[in-house]
Amino acid sequence: MTGAERHTDIDGMADGLDRLWTPHRMTYISGEDRPAEGYEKPTGCPFCRAPQLPPEESLVVARGEHVFVVLNLYPYNPGHLLVCPYRHVADYTDLDVPETTELASYTQTAMRVIRKVSNAHGFNLGMNQGGVAGAGIAAHLHQHVVPRWGGDANFMPVIGRTKVLPQLLHDTRDLLARAWPS
């Protein structure tokens, strides 16, 4: 079931809470979509596979010589992008100078494009280096570019532990890809 609904407790009394069901997130939470061989090898890595897929399947927004930009499959906000090197490396210190330079440049361009298409008020930028630091896919480095707007951290994620996204991923991908400079 998806959508919002009101529940009653065991005595049939309404508990006063609306619930927004997002069952599609269970795939991420349970790890059902993780490859059997894990993310350690490029064959199981979604960041290694994404650039080889058609745009409508991969959610890739832009491609450079050393890095590419892809929508986060489980975004914190609409337009949450990941800037990834093509090379399967885990640690920021493993990037060479051209990769580091292009990663920084594409991060800046991502911010400009998101501001242009959605008027973001600010950004969270970051890399989680290693599983212990929160990296869901620690084997392949990726820079998060998360757009923020005043008031976007409302009660839903804070209390309800649910994020409401007003735009479908493919619509966001198309909007950003069209605005990305050639």
mmCIF file of N, CA and C in Angstrom, residues 52-113:
data_model
loop_
_atom_site.group_PDB
_atom_site.id
_atom_site.type_symbol
_atom_site.label_atom_id
_atom_site.label_comp_id
_atom_site.label_asym_id
_atom_site.label_seq_id
_atom_site.Cartn_x
_atom_site.Cartn_y
_atom_site.Cartn_z
ATOM 1 N N GLN A 52 27.144 2.495 -17.896
ATOM 2 C CA GLN A 52 26.986 1.596 -19.042
ATOM 3 C C GLN A 52 25.521 1.414 -19.444
ATOM 4 N N LEU A 53 24.606 1.897 -18.618
ATOM 5 C CA LEU A 53 23.174 1.745 -18.874
ATOM 6 C C LEU A 53 22.629 2.951 -19.630
ATOM 7 N N PRO A 54 21.498 2.788 -20.316
ATOM 8 C CA PRO A 54 20.861 3.948 -20.950
ATOM 9 C C PRO A 54 20.434 4.957 -19.877
ATOM 10 N N PRO A 55 20.405 6.260 -20.190
ATOM 11 C CA PRO A 55 20.071 7.291 -19.198
ATOM 12 C C PRO A 55 18.764 7.043 -18.458
ATOM 13 N N GLU A 56 17.747 6.542 -19.149
ATOM 14 C CA GLU A 56 16.465 6.333 -18.482
ATOM 15 C C GLU A 56 16.527 5.214 -17.435
ATOM 16 N N GLU A 57 17.524 4.347 -17.504
ATOM 17 C CA GLU A 57 17.706 3.296 -16.500
ATOM 18 C C GLU A 57 18.744 3.680 -15.454
ATOM 19 N N SER A 58 19.757 4.408 -15.863
ATOM 20 C CA SER A 58 20.902 4.668 -14.991
ATOM 21 C C SER A 58 20.729 5.868 -14.084
ATOM 22 N N LEU A 59 19.891 6.819 -14.471
ATOM 23 C CA LEU A 59 19.721 8.100 -13.787
ATOM 24 C C LEU A 59 20.975 8.969 -13.847
ATOM 25 N N VAL A 60 21.882 8.668 -14.798
ATOM 26 C CA VAL A 60 23.070 9.496 -14.999
ATOM 27 C C VAL A 60 22.623 10.826 -15.600
ATOM 28 N N VAL A 61 23.101 11.911 -15.007
ATOM 29 C CA VAL A 61 22.735 13.263 -15.417
ATOM 30 C C VAL A 61 23.773 13.845 -16.365
ATOM 31 N N ALA A 62 25.061 13.611 -16.066
ATOM 32 C CA ALA A 62 26.140 14.189 -16.869
ATOM 33 C C ALA A 62 27.358 13.272 -16.813
ATOM 34 N N ARG A 63 28.177 13.355 -17.866
ATOM 35 C CA ARG A 63 29.372 12.525 -17.964
ATOM 36 C C ARG A 63 30.569 13.395 -18.301
ATOM 37 N N GLY A 64 31.649 13.174 -17.576
ATOM 38 C CA GLY A 64 32.907 13.839 -17.878
ATOM 39 C C GLY A 64 33.921 12.821 -18.353
ATOM 40 N N GLU A 65 35.159 13.232 -18.396
ATOM 41 C CA GLU A 65 36.230 12.313 -18.798
ATOM 42 C C GLU A 65 36.593 11.352 -17.671
ATOM 43 N N HIS A 66 36.572 11.846 -16.420
ATOM 44 C CA HIS A 66 37.002 11.035 -15.271
ATOM 45 C C HIS A 66 35.885 10.738 -14.276
ATOM 46 N N VAL A 67 34.815 11.537 -14.307
ATOM 47 C CA VAL A 67 33.716 11.374 -13.354
ATOM 48 C C VAL A 67 32.381 11.488 -14.089
ATOM 49 N N PHE A 68 31.334 11.045 -13.414
ATOM 50 C CA PHE A 68 29.971 11.216 -13.917
ATOM 51 C C PHE A 68 29.090 11.621 -12.742
ATOM 52 N N VAL A 69 27.910 12.136 -13.068
ATOM 53 C CA VAL A 69 26.959 12.596 -12.058
ATOM 54 C C VAL A 69 25.690 11.773 -12.211
ATOM 55 N N VAL A 70 25.217 11.228 -11.093
ATOM 56 C CA VAL A 70 24.034 10.375 -11.108
ATOM 57 C C VAL A 70 23.128 10.767 -9.948
ATOM 58 N N LEU A 71 21.815 10.627 -10.157
ATOM 59 C CA LEU A 71 20.875 10.854 -9.064
ATOM 60 C C LEU A 71 21.020 9.757 -8.026
ATOM 61 N N ASN A 72 20.884 10.131 -6.769
ATOM 62 C CA ASN A 72 20.859 9.149 -5.700
ATOM 63 C C ASN A 72 19.534 8.391 -5.801
ATOM 64 N N LEU A 73 19.596 7.074 -5.815
ATOM 65 C CA LEU A 73 18.400 6.246 -5.926
ATOM 66 C C LEU A 73 17.504 6.386 -4.700
ATOM 67 N N TYR A 74 18.082 6.733 -3.553
ATOM 68 C CA TYR A 74 17.341 6.928 -2.309
ATOM 69 C C TYR A 74 17.645 8.328 -1.785
ATOM 70 N N PRO A 75 17.105 9.359 -2.448
ATOM 71 C CA PRO A 75 17.503 10.743 -2.152
ATOM 72 C C PRO A 75 16.983 11.270 -0.827
ATOM 73 N N TYR A 76 17.757 12.189 -0.249
ATOM 74 C CA TYR A 76 17.317 12.928 0.937
ATOM 75 C C TYR A 76 16.383 14.056 0.525
ATOM 76 N N ASN A 77 16.647 14.650 -0.635
ATOM 77 C CA ASN A 77 15.838 15.737 -1.187
ATOM 78 C C ASN A 77 15.804 15.586 -2.702
ATOM 79 N N PRO A 78 14.832 16.193 -3.375
ATOM 80 C CA PRO A 78 14.829 16.157 -4.837
ATOM 81 C C PRO A 78 16.107 16.784 -5.393
ATOM 82 N N GLY A 79 16.722 16.131 -6.348
ATOM 83 C CA GLY A 79 17.960 16.641 -6.931
ATOM 84 C C GLY A 79 19.211 16.175 -6.218
ATOM 85 N N HIS A 80 19.102 15.271 -5.250
ATOM 86 C CA HIS A 80 20.265 14.732 -4.527
ATOM 87 C C HIS A 80 21.133 13.966 -5.520
ATOM 88 N N LEU A 81 22.298 14.539 -5.818
ATOM 89 C CA LEU A 81 23.210 13.968 -6.809
ATOM 90 C C LEU A 81 24.425 13.330 -6.167
ATOM 91 N N LEU A 82 25.043 12.415 -6.912
ATOM 92 C CA LEU A 82 26.314 11.808 -6.523
ATOM 93 C C LEU A 82 27.296 12.056 -7.655
ATOM 94 N N VAL A 83 28.471 12.553 -7.317
ATOM 95 C CA VAL A 83 29.542 12.722 -8.297
ATOM 96 C C VAL A 83 30.521 11.584 -8.050
ATOM 97 N N CYS A 84 30.701 10.733 -9.055
ATOM 98 C CA CYS A 84 31.474 9.496 -8.901
ATOM 99 C C CYS A 84 32.594 9.418 -9.932
ATOM 100 N N PRO A 85 33.763 8.960 -9.523
ATOM 101 C CA PRO A 85 34.773 8.650 -10.543
ATOM 102 C C PRO A 85 34.352 7.387 -11.281
ATOM 103 N N TYR A 86 34.743 7.274 -12.537
ATOM 104 C CA TYR A 86 34.477 6.029 -13.266
ATOM 105 C C TYR A 86 35.280 4.891 -12.648
ATOM 106 N N ARG A 87 36.479 5.223 -12.195
ATOM 107 C CA ARG A 87 37.367 4.205 -11.632
ATOM 108 C C ARG A 87 36.833 3.743 -10.279
ATOM 109 N N HIS A 88 36.866 2.462 -10.035
ATOM 110 C CA HIS A 88 36.370 1.850 -8.801
ATOM 111 C C HIS A 88 37.432 1.997 -7.708
ATOM 112 N N VAL A 89 37.364 3.109 -6.990
ATOM 113 C CA VAL A 89 38.279 3.373 -5.868
ATOM 114 C C VAL A 89 37.443 3.719 -4.646
ATOM 115 N N ALA A 90 37.944 3.340 -3.478
ATOM 116 C CA ALA A 90 37.182 3.539 -2.253
ATOM 117 C C ALA A 90 37.532 4.828 -1.519
ATOM 118 N N ASP A 91 38.759 5.249 -1.600
ATOM 119 C CA ASP A 91 39.224 6.321 -0.727
ATOM 120 C C ASP A 91 39.569 7.573 -1.532
ATOM 121 N N TYR A 92 39.243 8.720 -0.975
ATOM 122 C CA TYR A 92 39.527 9.995 -1.625
ATOM 123 C C TYR A 92 41.007 10.148 -1.956
ATOM 124 N N THR A 93 41.857 9.621 -1.102
ATOM 125 C CA THR A 93 43.307 9.729 -1.337
ATOM 126 C C THR A 93 43.770 8.845 -2.490
ATOM 127 N N ASP A 94 42.914 7.948 -2.969
ATOM 128 C CA ASP A 94 43.253 7.094 -4.108
ATOM 129 C C ASP A 94 43.002 7.768 -5.459
ATOM 130 N N LEU A 95 42.306 8.908 -5.464
ATOM 131 C CA LEU A 95 42.060 9.616 -6.719
ATOM 132 C C LEU A 95 43.352 10.254 -7.216
ATOM 133 N N ASP A 96 43.515 10.266 -8.540
ATOM 134 C CA ASP A 96 44.662 10.984 -9.095
ATOM 135 C C ASP A 96 44.259 12.455 -9.281
ATOM 136 N N VAL A 97 45.198 13.282 -9.676
ATOM 137 C CA VAL A 97 44.940 14.721 -9.787
ATOM 138 C C VAL A 97 43.831 15.043 -10.794
ATOM 139 N N PRO A 98 43.833 14.458 -12.004
ATOM 140 C CA PRO A 98 42.728 14.763 -12.928
ATOM 141 C C PRO A 98 41.351 14.351 -12.384
ATOM 142 N N GLU A 99 41.276 13.216 -11.693
ATOM 143 C CA GLU A 99 39.999 12.781 -11.108
ATOM 144 C C GLU A 99 39.557 13.749 -10.015
ATOM 145 N N THR A 100 40.500 14.148 -9.162
ATOM 146 C CA THR A 100 40.189 15.071 -8.068
ATOM 147 C C THR A 100 39.709 16.410 -8.611
ATOM 148 N N THR A 101 40.389 16.902 -9.626
ATOM 149 C CA THR A 101 40.034 18.191 -10.237
ATOM 150 C C THR A 101 38.648 18.135 -10.863
ATOM 151 N N GLU A 102 38.379 17.072 -11.619
ATOM 152 C CA GLU A 102 37.078 16.972 -12.279
ATOM 153 C C GLU A 102 35.960 16.722 -11.273
ATOM 154 N N LEU A 103 36.226 15.965 -10.216
ATOM 155 C CA LEU A 103 35.227 15.736 -9.181
ATOM 156 C C LEU A 103 34.835 17.072 -8.544
ATOM 157 N N ALA A 104 35.812 17.919 -8.252
ATOM 158 C CA ALA A 104 35.527 19.234 -7.670
ATOM 159 C C ALA A 104 34.754 20.105 -8.653
ATOM 160 N N SER A 105 35.175 20.113 -9.908
ATOM 161 C CA SER A 105 34.522 20.930 -10.926
ATOM 162 C C SER A 105 33.076 20.487 -11.140
ATOM 163 N N TYR A 106 32.835 19.184 -11.198
ATOM 164 C CA TYR A 106 31.476 18.678 -11.411
ATOM 165 C C TYR A 106 30.598 18.906 -10.187
ATOM 166 N N THR A 107 31.189 18.918 -9.011
ATOM 167 C CA THR A 107 30.432 19.253 -7.803
ATOM 168 C C THR A 107 29.963 20.706 -7.890
ATOM 169 N N GLN A 108 30.851 21.606 -8.316
ATOM 170 C CA GLN A 108 30.464 23.010 -8.478
ATOM 171 C C GLN A 108 29.371 23.155 -9.541
ATOM 172 N N THR A 109 29.526 22.467 -10.658
ATOM 173 C CA THR A 109 28.515 22.544 -11.718
ATOM 174 C C THR A 109 27.184 21.984 -11.229
ATOM 175 N N ALA A 110 27.222 20.911 -10.467
ATOM 176 C CA ALA A 110 25.992 20.334 -9.915
ATOM 177 C C ALA A 110 25.258 21.374 -9.066
ATOM 178 N N MET A 111 25.993 22.086 -8.242
ATOM 179 C CA MET A 111 25.375 23.122 -7.410
ATOM 180 C C MET A 111 24.749 24.214 -8.277
ATOM 181 N N ARG A 112 25.460 24.648 -9.304
ATOM 182 C CA ARG A 112 24.931 25.699 -10.192
ATOM 183 C C ARG A 112 23.659 25.235 -10.904
ATOM 184 N N VAL A 113 23.684 23.999 -11.401
ATOM 185 C CA VAL A 113 22.527 23.473 -12.134
ATOM 186 C C VAL A 113 21.329 23.323 -11.202
#
